[in-house]
PDB file of C-alpha atoms in Angstrom:
ATOM      1  CA  MET A   1     -25.484  39.009 130.637  1.00  0.00           C
ATOM      2  CA  ARG A   2     -28.208  41.584 131.347  1.00  0.00           C
ATOM      3  CA  TYR A   3     -29.591  39.357 134.112  1.00  0.00           C
ATOM      4  CA  GLU A   4     -26.292  38.123 135.565  1.00  0.00           C
ATOM      5  CA  ASN A   5     -24.013  39.160 138.404  1.00  0.00           C
ATOM      6  CA  PRO A   6     -20.569  38.908 136.748  1.00  0.00           C
ATOM      7  CA  LEU A   7     -18.604  37.990 139.879  1.00  0.00           C
ATOM      8  CA  TYR A   8     -21.130  35.441 141.062  1.00  0.00           C
ATOM      9  CA  LEU A   9     -21.192  33.893 137.579  1.00  0.00           C
ATOM     10  CA  ALA A  10     -17.378  33.737 137.551  1.00  0.00           C
ATOM     11  CA  GLU A  11     -17.477  31.928 140.902  1.00  0.00           C
ATOM     12  CA  GLU A  12     -20.038  29.417 139.636  1.00  0.00           C
ATOM     13  CA  LEU A  13     -18.186  28.775 136.368  1.00  0.00           C
ATOM     14  CA  GLY A  14     -14.872  28.316 138.180  1.00  0.00           C
ATOM     15  CA  ALA A  15     -16.380  25.746 140.548  1.00  0.00           C
ATOM     16  CA  LEU A  16     -18.166  23.869 137.761  1.00  0.00           C
ATOM     17  CA  ASP A  17     -15.052  23.792 135.591  1.00  0.00           C
ATOM     18  CA  LEU A  18     -12.934  22.318 138.373  1.00  0.00           C
ATOM     19  CA  LEU A  19     -15.615  19.753 139.229  1.00  0.00           C
ATOM     20  CA  SER A  20     -15.796  18.686 135.567  1.00  0.00           C
ATOM     21  CA  ASP A  21     -12.018  18.269 135.282  1.00  0.00           C
ATOM     22  CA  GLN A  22     -11.775  21.528 133.302  1.00  0.00           C
ATOM     23  CA  ARG A  23     -14.064  20.378 130.487  1.00  0.00           C
ATOM     24  CA  LEU A  24     -16.552  23.243 130.718  1.00  0.00           C
ATOM     25  CA  ALA A  25     -17.361  25.201 127.566  1.00  0.00           C
ATOM     26  CA  ILE A  26     -19.803  28.047 128.138  1.00  0.00           C
ATOM     27  CA  GLY A  27     -21.643  30.213 125.620  1.00  0.00           C
ATOM     28  CA  ILE A  28     -22.629  33.743 126.673  1.00  0.00           C
ATOM     29  CA  SER A  29     -24.362  36.654 124.948  1.00  0.00           C
ATOM     30  CA  ARG A  30     -26.372  39.783 125.601  1.00  0.00           C
ATOM     31  CA  GLY A  31     -29.459  37.600 125.598  1.00  0.00           C
ATOM     32  CA  SER A  32     -32.466  36.930 123.429  1.00  0.00           C
ATOM     33  CA  PRO A  33     -34.976  39.672 122.540  1.00  0.00           C
ATOM     34  CA  GLU A  34     -36.367  41.092 125.778  1.00  0.00           C
ATOM     35  CA  PRO A  35     -39.859  39.679 126.549  1.00  0.00           C
ATOM     36  CA  ALA A  36     -40.342  41.924 129.603  1.00  0.00           C
ATOM     37  CA  LEU A  37     -40.304  45.700 129.846  1.00  0.00           C
ATOM     38  CA  ARG A  38     -36.803  46.400 131.199  1.00  0.00           C
ATOM     39  CA  GLY A  39     -36.892  42.996 132.844  1.00  0.00           C
ATOM     40  CA  TRP A  40     -33.309  43.203 134.116  1.00  0.00           C
ATOM     41  CA  GLU A  41     -34.406  45.912 136.558  1.00  0.00           C
ATOM     42  CA  ALA A  42     -36.600  43.356 138.343  1.00  0.00           C
ATOM     43  CA  PHE A  43     -33.377  41.437 139.022  1.00  0.00           C
ATOM     44  CA  GLY A  44     -31.789  44.515 140.584  1.00  0.00           C
ATOM     45  CA  TYR A  45     -29.705  45.733 137.623  1.00  0.00           C
ATOM     46  CA  THR A  46     -30.156  49.395 136.661  1.00  0.00           C
ATOM     47  CA  GLY A  47     -28.363  52.019 134.623  1.00  0.00           C
ATOM     48  CA  SER A  48     -29.360  50.956 131.112  1.00  0.00           C
ATOM     49  CA  GLU A  49     -30.508  53.601 128.649  1.00  0.00           C
ATOM     50  CA  ASP A  50     -31.102  51.044 125.893  1.00  0.00           C
ATOM     51  CA  PRO A  51     -34.570  49.436 125.787  1.00  0.00           C
ATOM     52  CA  ARG A  52     -32.812  46.167 124.896  1.00  0.00           C
ATOM     53  CA  GLY A  53     -30.309  46.451 127.746  1.00  0.00           C
ATOM     54  CA  ALA A  54     -27.358  46.047 125.391  1.00  0.00           C
ATOM     55  CA  ASP A  55     -25.403  48.836 127.073  1.00  0.00           C
ATOM     56  CA  ILE A  56     -25.120  46.928 130.354  1.00  0.00           C
ATOM     57  CA  ALA A  57     -24.329  43.505 128.872  1.00  0.00           C
ATOM     58  CA  ARG A  58     -20.850  44.178 127.525  1.00  0.00           C
ATOM     59  CA  PRO A  59     -19.420  45.961 130.609  1.00  0.00           C
ATOM     60  CA  LYS A  60     -20.703  43.073 132.723  1.00  0.00           C
ATOM     61  CA  PHE A  61     -19.075  40.625 130.319  1.00  0.00           C
ATOM     62  CA  ASP A  62     -15.769  42.525 130.606  1.00  0.00           C
ATOM     63  CA  GLN A  63     -15.974  42.191 134.388  1.00  0.00           C
ATOM     64  CA  LEU A  64     -16.793  38.496 134.098  1.00  0.00           C
ATOM     65  CA  MET A  65     -13.784  37.835 131.866  1.00  0.00           C
ATOM     66  CA  ALA A  66     -11.447  39.742 134.192  1.00  0.00           C
ATOM     67  CA  ALA A  67     -12.661  37.627 137.107  1.00  0.00           C
ATOM     68  CA  VAL A  68     -12.431  34.354 135.154  1.00  0.00           C
ATOM     69  CA  ARG A  69      -8.865  35.234 134.138  1.00  0.00           C
ATOM     70  CA  GLY A  70      -7.921  35.566 137.789  1.00  0.00           C
ATOM     71  CA  GLU A  71      -7.498  39.316 137.972  1.00  0.00           C
ATOM     72  CA  THR A  72      -7.929  40.801 141.430  1.00  0.00           C
ATOM     73  CA  MET A  73     -11.310  42.424 141.809  1.00  0.00           C
ATOM     74  CA  VAL A  74     -11.529  43.980 145.287  1.00  0.00           C
ATOM     75  CA  GLU A  75      -9.322  45.250 148.093  1.00  0.00           C
ATOM     76  CA  ALA A  76      -8.822  42.815 150.953  1.00  0.00           C
ATOM     77  CA  ASP A  77      -9.879  43.646 154.464  1.00  0.00           C
ATOM     78  CA  PRO A  78      -6.691  45.143 155.978  1.00  0.00           C
ATOM     79  CA  ALA A  79      -7.653  43.805 159.411  1.00  0.00           C
ATOM     80  CA  GLN A  80      -7.287  40.269 158.066  1.00  0.00           C
ATOM     81  CA  HIS A  81      -4.715  40.569 155.272  1.00  0.00           C
ATOM     82  CA  GLY A  82      -2.756  43.731 155.857  1.00  0.00           C
ATOM     83  CA  ARG A  83      -2.777  46.807 153.691  1.00  0.00           C
ATOM     84  CA  GLY A  84      -2.446  46.791 149.921  1.00  0.00           C
ATOM     85  CA  MET A  85      -3.655  43.260 149.254  1.00  0.00           C
ATOM     86  CA  ARG A  86      -6.333  42.572 146.629  1.00  0.00           C
ATOM     87  CA  LEU A  87      -8.488  39.473 146.145  1.00  0.00           C
ATOM     88  CA  ARG A  88      -9.611  37.504 143.104  1.00  0.00           C
ATOM     89  CA  VAL A  89     -12.806  35.480 142.786  1.00  0.00           C
ATOM     90  CA  GLU A  90     -12.434  31.927 144.072  1.00  0.00           C
ATOM     91  CA  PRO A  91     -12.390  29.197 143.012  1.00  0.00           C
ATOM     92  CA  HIS A  92     -10.198  30.067 140.060  1.00  0.00           C
ATOM     93  CA  SER A  93      -9.821  27.611 137.179  1.00  0.00           C
ATOM     94  CA  PRO A  94      -6.793  28.388 134.962  1.00  0.00           C
ATOM     95  CA  GLY A  95      -7.546  28.238 131.247  1.00  0.00           C
ATOM     96  CA  LEU A  96     -11.316  28.597 131.592  1.00  0.00           C
ATOM     97  CA  ASP A  97     -11.183  31.932 129.744  1.00  0.00           C
ATOM     98  CA  GLU A  98     -10.086  30.060 126.598  1.00  0.00           C
ATOM     99  CA  ARG A  99     -13.280  27.989 126.682  1.00  0.00           C
ATOM    100  CA  ILE A 100     -15.752  30.864 126.831  1.00  0.00           C
ATOM    101  CA  TRP A 101     -17.761  31.634 123.685  1.00  0.00           C
ATOM    102  CA  TRP A 102     -19.630  34.804 122.771  1.00  0.00           C
ATOM    103  CA  GLY A 103     -22.876  34.421 120.840  1.00  0.00           C
ATOM    104  CA  ALA A 104     -22.682  37.062 118.106  1.00  0.00           C
ATOM    105  CA  GLY A 105     -25.732  38.035 116.091  1.00  0.00           C
ATOM    106  CA  SER A 106     -23.992  40.358 113.615  1.00  0.00           C
ATOM    107  CA  ARG A 107     -20.670  40.980 111.939  1.00  0.00           C
ATOM    108  CA  GLU A 108     -20.019  43.952 114.255  1.00  0.00           C
ATOM    109  CA  THR A 109     -20.429  41.868 117.404  1.00  0.00           C
ATOM    110  CA  ALA A 110     -18.266  39.121 115.890  1.00  0.00           C
ATOM    111  CA  GLU A 111     -15.463  41.614 115.332  1.00  0.00           C
ATOM    112  CA  TRP A 112     -15.846  42.781 118.940  1.00  0.00           C
ATOM    113  CA  ALA A 113     -15.581  39.164 120.155  1.00  0.00           C
ATOM    114  CA  GLY A 114     -12.394  38.758 118.106  1.00  0.00           C
ATOM    115  CA  ARG A 115     -10.860  41.814 119.722  1.00  0.00           C
ATOM    116  CA  GLU A 116     -11.915  40.557 123.168  1.00  0.00           C
ATOM    117  CA  GLY A 117     -10.168  37.227 122.612  1.00  0.00           C
ATOM    118  CA  VAL A 118     -13.122  34.875 123.154  1.00  0.00           C
ATOM    119  CA  ASN A 119     -14.397  32.084 120.953  1.00  0.00           C
ATOM    120  CA  LEU A 120     -17.279  32.778 118.564  1.00  0.00           C
ATOM    121  CA  MET A 121     -20.708  31.150 118.437  1.00  0.00           C
ATOM    122  CA  SER A 122     -22.943  32.098 115.516  1.00  0.00           C
ATOM    123  CA  SER A 123     -26.487  30.746 115.476  1.00  0.00           C
ATOM    124  CA  THR A 124     -29.188  30.233 112.871  1.00  0.00           C
ATOM    125  CA  LEU A 125     -29.940  33.946 112.480  1.00  0.00           C
ATOM    126  CA  LEU A 126     -28.109  37.210 111.910  1.00  0.00           C
ATOM    127  CA  THR A 127     -29.559  40.641 112.663  1.00  0.00           C
ATOM    128  CA  GLU A 128     -28.579  41.753 109.174  1.00  0.00           C
ATOM    129  CA  ALA A 129     -30.166  41.403 105.742  1.00  0.00           C
ATOM    130  CA  THR A 130     -28.035  42.414 102.763  1.00  0.00           C
ATOM    131  CA  GLY A 131     -29.601  40.186 100.137  1.00  0.00           C
ATOM    132  CA  ALA A 132     -26.782  37.645 100.445  1.00  0.00           C
ATOM    133  CA  ALA A 133     -27.545  34.041 101.317  1.00  0.00           C
ATOM    134  CA  PHE A 134     -27.460  33.375 105.057  1.00  0.00           C
ATOM    135  CA  ALA A 135     -24.521  30.965 104.775  1.00  0.00           C
ATOM    136  CA  ASP A 136     -22.469  33.478 102.773  1.00  0.00           C
ATOM    137  CA  LEU A 137     -23.320  36.301 105.192  1.00  0.00           C
ATOM    138  CA  GLN A 138     -22.311  34.126 108.124  1.00  0.00           C
ATOM    139  CA  ALA A 139     -19.075  33.060 106.424  1.00  0.00           C
ATOM    140  CA  GLU A 140     -18.186  36.766 106.099  1.00  0.00           C
ATOM    141  CA  GLN A 141     -18.922  37.147 109.800  1.00  0.00           C
ATOM    142  CA  LEU A 142     -16.469  34.350 110.652  1.00  0.00           C
ATOM    143  CA  GLN A 143     -13.789  35.809 108.414  1.00  0.00           C
ATOM    144  CA  GLN A 144     -14.145  39.269 109.949  1.00  0.00           C
ATOM    145  CA  TYR A 145     -13.962  37.722 113.419  1.00  0.00           C
ATOM    146  CA  ARG A 146     -10.685  36.002 112.577  1.00  0.00           C
ATOM    147  CA  GLU A 147      -9.276  39.202 111.070  1.00  0.00           C
ATOM    148  CA  ALA A 148     -10.165  41.114 114.243  1.00  0.00           C
ATOM    149  CA  TRP A 149      -8.607  38.344 116.353  1.00  0.00           C
ATOM    150  CA  LYS A 150      -5.369  38.495 114.378  1.00  0.00           C
ATOM    151  CA  ALA A 151      -5.241  42.308 114.463  1.00  0.00           C
ATOM    152  CA  ALA A 152      -5.655  42.225 118.260  1.00  0.00           C
ATOM    153  CA  GLY A 153      -2.520  40.078 118.542  1.00  0.00           C
ATOM    154  CA  HIS A 154      -3.981  37.125 120.451  1.00  0.00           C
ATOM    155  CA  SER A 155      -1.542  34.220 120.535  1.00  0.00           C
ATOM    156  CA  ARG A 156      -3.817  31.160 120.576  1.00  0.00           C
ATOM    157  CA  THR A 157      -5.972  29.806 117.756  1.00  0.00           C
ATOM    158  CA  PRO A 158      -9.629  30.772 118.252  1.00  0.00           C
ATOM    159  CA  ARG A 159     -12.600  28.433 118.077  1.00  0.00           C
ATOM    160  CA  THR A 160     -15.661  29.168 115.952  1.00  0.00           C
ATOM    161  CA  SER A 161     -19.015  27.438 115.685  1.00  0.00           C
ATOM    162  CA  VAL A 162     -22.139  27.774 113.592  1.00  0.00           C
ATOM    163  CA  SER A 163     -25.554  26.267 114.318  1.00  0.00           C
ATOM    164  CA  ARG A 164     -27.825  24.477 111.907  1.00  0.00           C
ATOM    165  CA  SER A 165     -31.230  22.799 112.144  1.00  0.00           C
ATOM    166  CA  ILE A 166     -30.608  19.390 110.567  1.00  0.00           C
ATOM    167  CA  PHE A 167     -33.094  16.533 110.285  1.00  0.00           C
ATOM    168  CA  PRO A 168     -31.744  13.336 108.673  1.00  0.00           C
ATOM    169  CA  ILE A 169     -34.477  11.156 107.183  1.00  0.00           C
ATOM    170  CA  VAL A 170     -33.430   7.513 107.465  1.00  0.00           C
ATOM    171  CA  THR A 171     -36.716   5.810 108.431  1.00  0.00           C
ATOM    172  CA  ALA A 172     -40.407   6.043 107.558  1.00  0.00           C
ATOM    173  CA  GLU A 173     -40.978   7.539 111.020  1.00  0.00           C
ATOM    174  CA  ASP A 174     -38.447  10.280 110.264  1.00  0.00           C
ATOM    175  CA  GLN A 175     -40.314  11.057 107.050  1.00  0.00           C
ATOM    176  CA  ALA A 176     -43.598  11.319 108.921  1.00  0.00           C
ATOM    177  CA  LEU A 177     -42.103  13.548 111.622  1.00  0.00           C
ATOM    178  CA  TYR A 178     -39.867  15.848 109.588  1.00  0.00           C
ATOM    179  CA  GLY A 179     -40.903  15.509 105.973  1.00  0.00           C
ATOM    180  CA  GLN A 180     -43.097  18.612 106.097  1.00  0.00           C
ATOM    181  CA  LEU A 181     -40.065  20.671 107.134  1.00  0.00           C
ATOM    182  CA  GLN A 182     -38.599  20.167 103.664  1.00  0.00           C
ATOM    183  CA  ARG A 183     -40.878  22.970 102.516  1.00  0.00           C
ATOM    184  CA  GLU A 184     -38.908  25.308 104.813  1.00  0.00           C
ATOM    185  CA  GLY A 185     -35.612  24.714 103.033  1.00  0.00           C
ATOM    186  CA  GLN A 186     -35.009  28.377 102.207  1.00  0.00           C
ATOM    187  CA  ASP A 187     -33.579  31.345 104.078  1.00  0.00           C
ATOM    188  CA  GLN A 188     -36.131  33.718 105.559  1.00  0.00           C
ATOM    189  CA  ILE A 189     -36.080  37.484 106.137  1.00  0.00           C
ATOM    190  CA  GLY A 190     -37.914  38.928 109.139  1.00  0.00           C
ATOM    191  CA  ILE A 191     -37.776  41.420 111.994  1.00  0.00           C
ATOM    192  CA  ILE A 192     -36.322  40.427 115.359  1.00  0.00           C
ATOM    193  CA  ASP A 193     -35.417  42.764 118.215  1.00  0.00           C
ATOM    194  CA  GLY A 194     -36.110  45.692 115.879  1.00  0.00           C
ATOM    195  CA  PHE A 195     -33.612  44.550 113.240  1.00  0.00           C
ATOM    196  CA  ARG A 196     -34.281  43.279 109.744  1.00  0.00           C
ATOM    197  CA  SER A 197     -32.711  39.845 110.043  1.00  0.00           C
ATOM    198  CA  THR A 198     -31.776  36.782 108.009  1.00  0.00           C
ATOM    199  CA  PHE A 199     -32.837  33.356 109.297  1.00  0.00           C
ATOM    200  CA  GLY A 200     -30.988  30.297 108.056  1.00  0.00           C
ATOM    201  CA  LYS A 201     -32.879  27.452 106.426  1.00  0.00           C
ATOM    202  CA  SER A 202     -33.454  24.006 107.891  1.00  0.00           C
ATOM    203  CA  TYR A 203     -31.680  21.016 106.352  1.00  0.00           C
ATOM    204  CA  VAL A 204     -34.036  18.073 105.909  1.00  0.00           C
ATOM    205  CA  GLY A 205     -33.506  14.984 103.782  1.00  0.00           C
ATOM    206  CA  GLU A 206     -31.673  11.743 103.232  1.00  0.00           C
ATOM    207  CA  PRO A 207     -28.088  11.652 104.584  1.00  0.00           C
ATOM    208  CA  ASP A 208     -26.329  11.754 101.198  1.00  0.00           C
ATOM    209  CA  ARG A 209     -28.278  14.862 100.251  1.00  0.00           C
ATOM    210  CA  LEU A 210     -27.557  16.516 103.620  1.00  0.00           C
ATOM    211  CA  VAL A 211     -23.824  15.891 103.249  1.00  0.00           C
ATOM    212  CA  GLU A 212     -23.910  17.473  99.812  1.00  0.00           C
ATOM    213  CA  GLN A 213     -25.825  20.520 101.074  1.00  0.00           C
ATOM    214  CA  LEU A 214     -23.660  21.038 104.158  1.00  0.00           C
ATOM    215  CA  LYS A 215     -20.456  20.819 102.136  1.00  0.00           C
ATOM    216  CA  ALA A 216     -21.871  23.584  99.940  1.00  0.00           C
ATOM    217  CA  ASP A 217     -22.669  25.732 103.007  1.00  0.00           C
ATOM    218  CA  ALA A 218     -19.904  28.353 103.101  1.00  0.00           C
ATOM    219  CA  ALA A 219     -20.215  29.037 106.843  1.00  0.00           C
ATOM    220  CA  VAL A 220     -20.212  25.346 107.838  1.00  0.00           C
ATOM    221  CA  MET A 221     -17.009  24.889 105.873  1.00  0.00           C
ATOM    222  CA  GLU A 222     -15.500  28.130 107.258  1.00  0.00           C
ATOM    223  CA  SER A 223     -16.154  27.120 110.871  1.00  0.00           C
ATOM    224  CA  ASP A 224     -14.374  24.446 112.890  1.00  0.00           C
ATOM    225  CA  THR A 225     -17.460  23.305 114.858  1.00  0.00           C
ATOM    226  CA  LEU A 226     -21.030  22.569 113.810  1.00  0.00           C
ATOM    227  CA  MET A 227     -23.687  22.802 116.523  1.00  0.00           C
ATOM    228  CA  LEU A 228     -27.062  21.145 116.044  1.00  0.00           C
ATOM    229  CA  THR A 229     -30.207  23.110 116.867  1.00  0.00           C
ATOM    230  CA  ILE A 230     -32.801  20.544 117.870  1.00  0.00           C
ATOM    231  CA  PRO A 231     -36.478  20.988 118.901  1.00  0.00           C
ATOM    232  CA  ALA A 232     -36.471  20.528 122.675  1.00  0.00           C
ATOM    233  CA  GLN A 233     -40.270  20.307 122.798  1.00  0.00           C
ATOM    234  CA  MET A 234     -40.109  16.930 121.036  1.00  0.00           C
ATOM    235  CA  GLY A 235     -38.599  15.292 124.108  1.00  0.00           C
ATOM    236  CA  PRO A 236     -35.281  13.548 124.813  1.00  0.00           C
ATOM    237  CA  GLU A 237     -35.957  10.272 122.987  1.00  0.00           C
ATOM    238  CA  LEU A 238     -36.633  11.841 119.605  1.00  0.00           C
ATOM    239  CA  ASN A 239     -33.770  14.283 120.057  1.00  0.00           C
ATOM    240  CA  LEU A 240     -31.393  11.431 120.855  1.00  0.00           C
ATOM    241  CA  ASN A 241     -32.548   9.684 117.687  1.00  0.00           C
ATOM    242  CA  LEU A 242     -31.844  12.864 115.709  1.00  0.00           C
ATOM    243  CA  LEU A 243     -28.368  13.162 117.174  1.00  0.00           C
ATOM    244  CA  GLY A 244     -27.685   9.485 116.635  1.00  0.00           C
ATOM    245  CA  SER A 245     -28.771   9.612 113.000  1.00  0.00           C
ATOM    246  CA  PHE A 246     -26.609  12.655 112.374  1.00  0.00           C
ATOM    247  CA  ALA A 247     -23.593  11.100 114.114  1.00  0.00           C
ATOM    248  CA  GLU A 248     -23.938   7.825 112.214  1.00  0.00           C
ATOM    249  CA  HIS A 249     -24.947   8.939 108.742  1.00  0.00           C
ATOM    250  CA  VAL A 250     -23.852  12.544 108.225  1.00  0.00           C
ATOM    251  CA  ALA A 251     -21.103  13.745 110.581  1.00  0.00           C
ATOM    252  CA  PRO A 252     -18.393  11.234 109.501  1.00  0.00           C
ATOM    253  CA  GLU A 253     -18.675  12.514 105.920  1.00  0.00           C
ATOM    254  CA  LEU A 254     -17.885  16.013 107.235  1.00  0.00           C
ATOM    255  CA  GLY A 255     -14.720  14.839 108.969  1.00  0.00           C
ATOM    256  CA  TRP A 256     -16.081  14.119 112.443  1.00  0.00           C
ATOM    257  CA  GLU A 257     -14.685  11.311 114.582  1.00  0.00           C
ATOM    258  CA  PRO A 258     -16.454   9.952 117.695  1.00  0.00           C
ATOM    259  CA  ASN A 259     -15.407  11.429 121.021  1.00  0.00           C
ATOM    260  CA  ALA A 260     -14.216   8.691 123.344  1.00  0.00           C
ATOM    261  CA  GLN A 261     -15.270  10.758 126.387  1.00  0.00           C
ATOM    262  CA  GLY A 262     -18.968  10.397 125.587  1.00  0.00           C
ATOM    263  CA  PRO A 263     -21.820  11.959 123.639  1.00  0.00           C
ATOM    264  CA  VAL A 264     -21.385  15.458 122.245  1.00  0.00           C
ATOM    265  CA  THR A 265     -23.659  17.990 120.552  1.00  0.00           C
ATOM    266  CA  GLY A 266     -20.926  19.854 118.701  1.00  0.00           C
ATOM    267  CA  TYR A 267     -19.095  18.294 115.772  1.00  0.00           C
ATOM    268  CA  PRO A 268     -15.592  19.533 114.876  1.00  0.00           C
ATOM    269  CA  ILE A 269     -15.252  19.748 111.120  1.00  0.00           C
ATOM    270  CA  GLY A 270     -12.056  18.439 109.535  1.00  0.00           C
TER     271      GLY A 270
END
């Protein structure tokens, strides 16, 4: 959000949602660790006192959500509309606000997302390190999000997702490509964006073993959607093979059923 114009983004999302027959689901966050020195200022956004720009991201997100929900944002020109009229961003797509997800990197930001009434996306890292396993730490994050959601009095049921790097090995080629990743099957602790952080492990192995491991992953079982993190640099063909192997050999054992509308990269867990 540091680099975005909230009203312009609301306009674009509204148009895209209507064009896609209201099937848009959009994930938003403050943004990844800043590679440039106050890079948002080069895009014309000023006023941040935080070297990470976090203090401008949330107010801009609040403005985005107000616009997406159809709230009026500006006074109309009285010469054209008369006095006292206000305008919302157009096009407006009703219900789009219920399909917006906030990418939370900590338990505190997850609680904030619950209070705000948006869905929660939690990735393969958390900017916290308590000594707990990543999956257990993330499961706590999801629980605290739901508690904050309930305390805020929101009426609908929220959506939650977690991301995992998963590499099913079903062929000799898979073993050659991903076998070395099996050595990385442990959580890691490191520094990102100035925070001591916990990085979730990769899941690599034969399908039966992956099913067993994922069912033992507290956060995967706590969430309703599992998102796959796949290596884009490997190209579309290999990524499609990864997705296909997961969909055929692993996802059904976690309660997933094929989506008749076409391919998906998120798998609802039953």
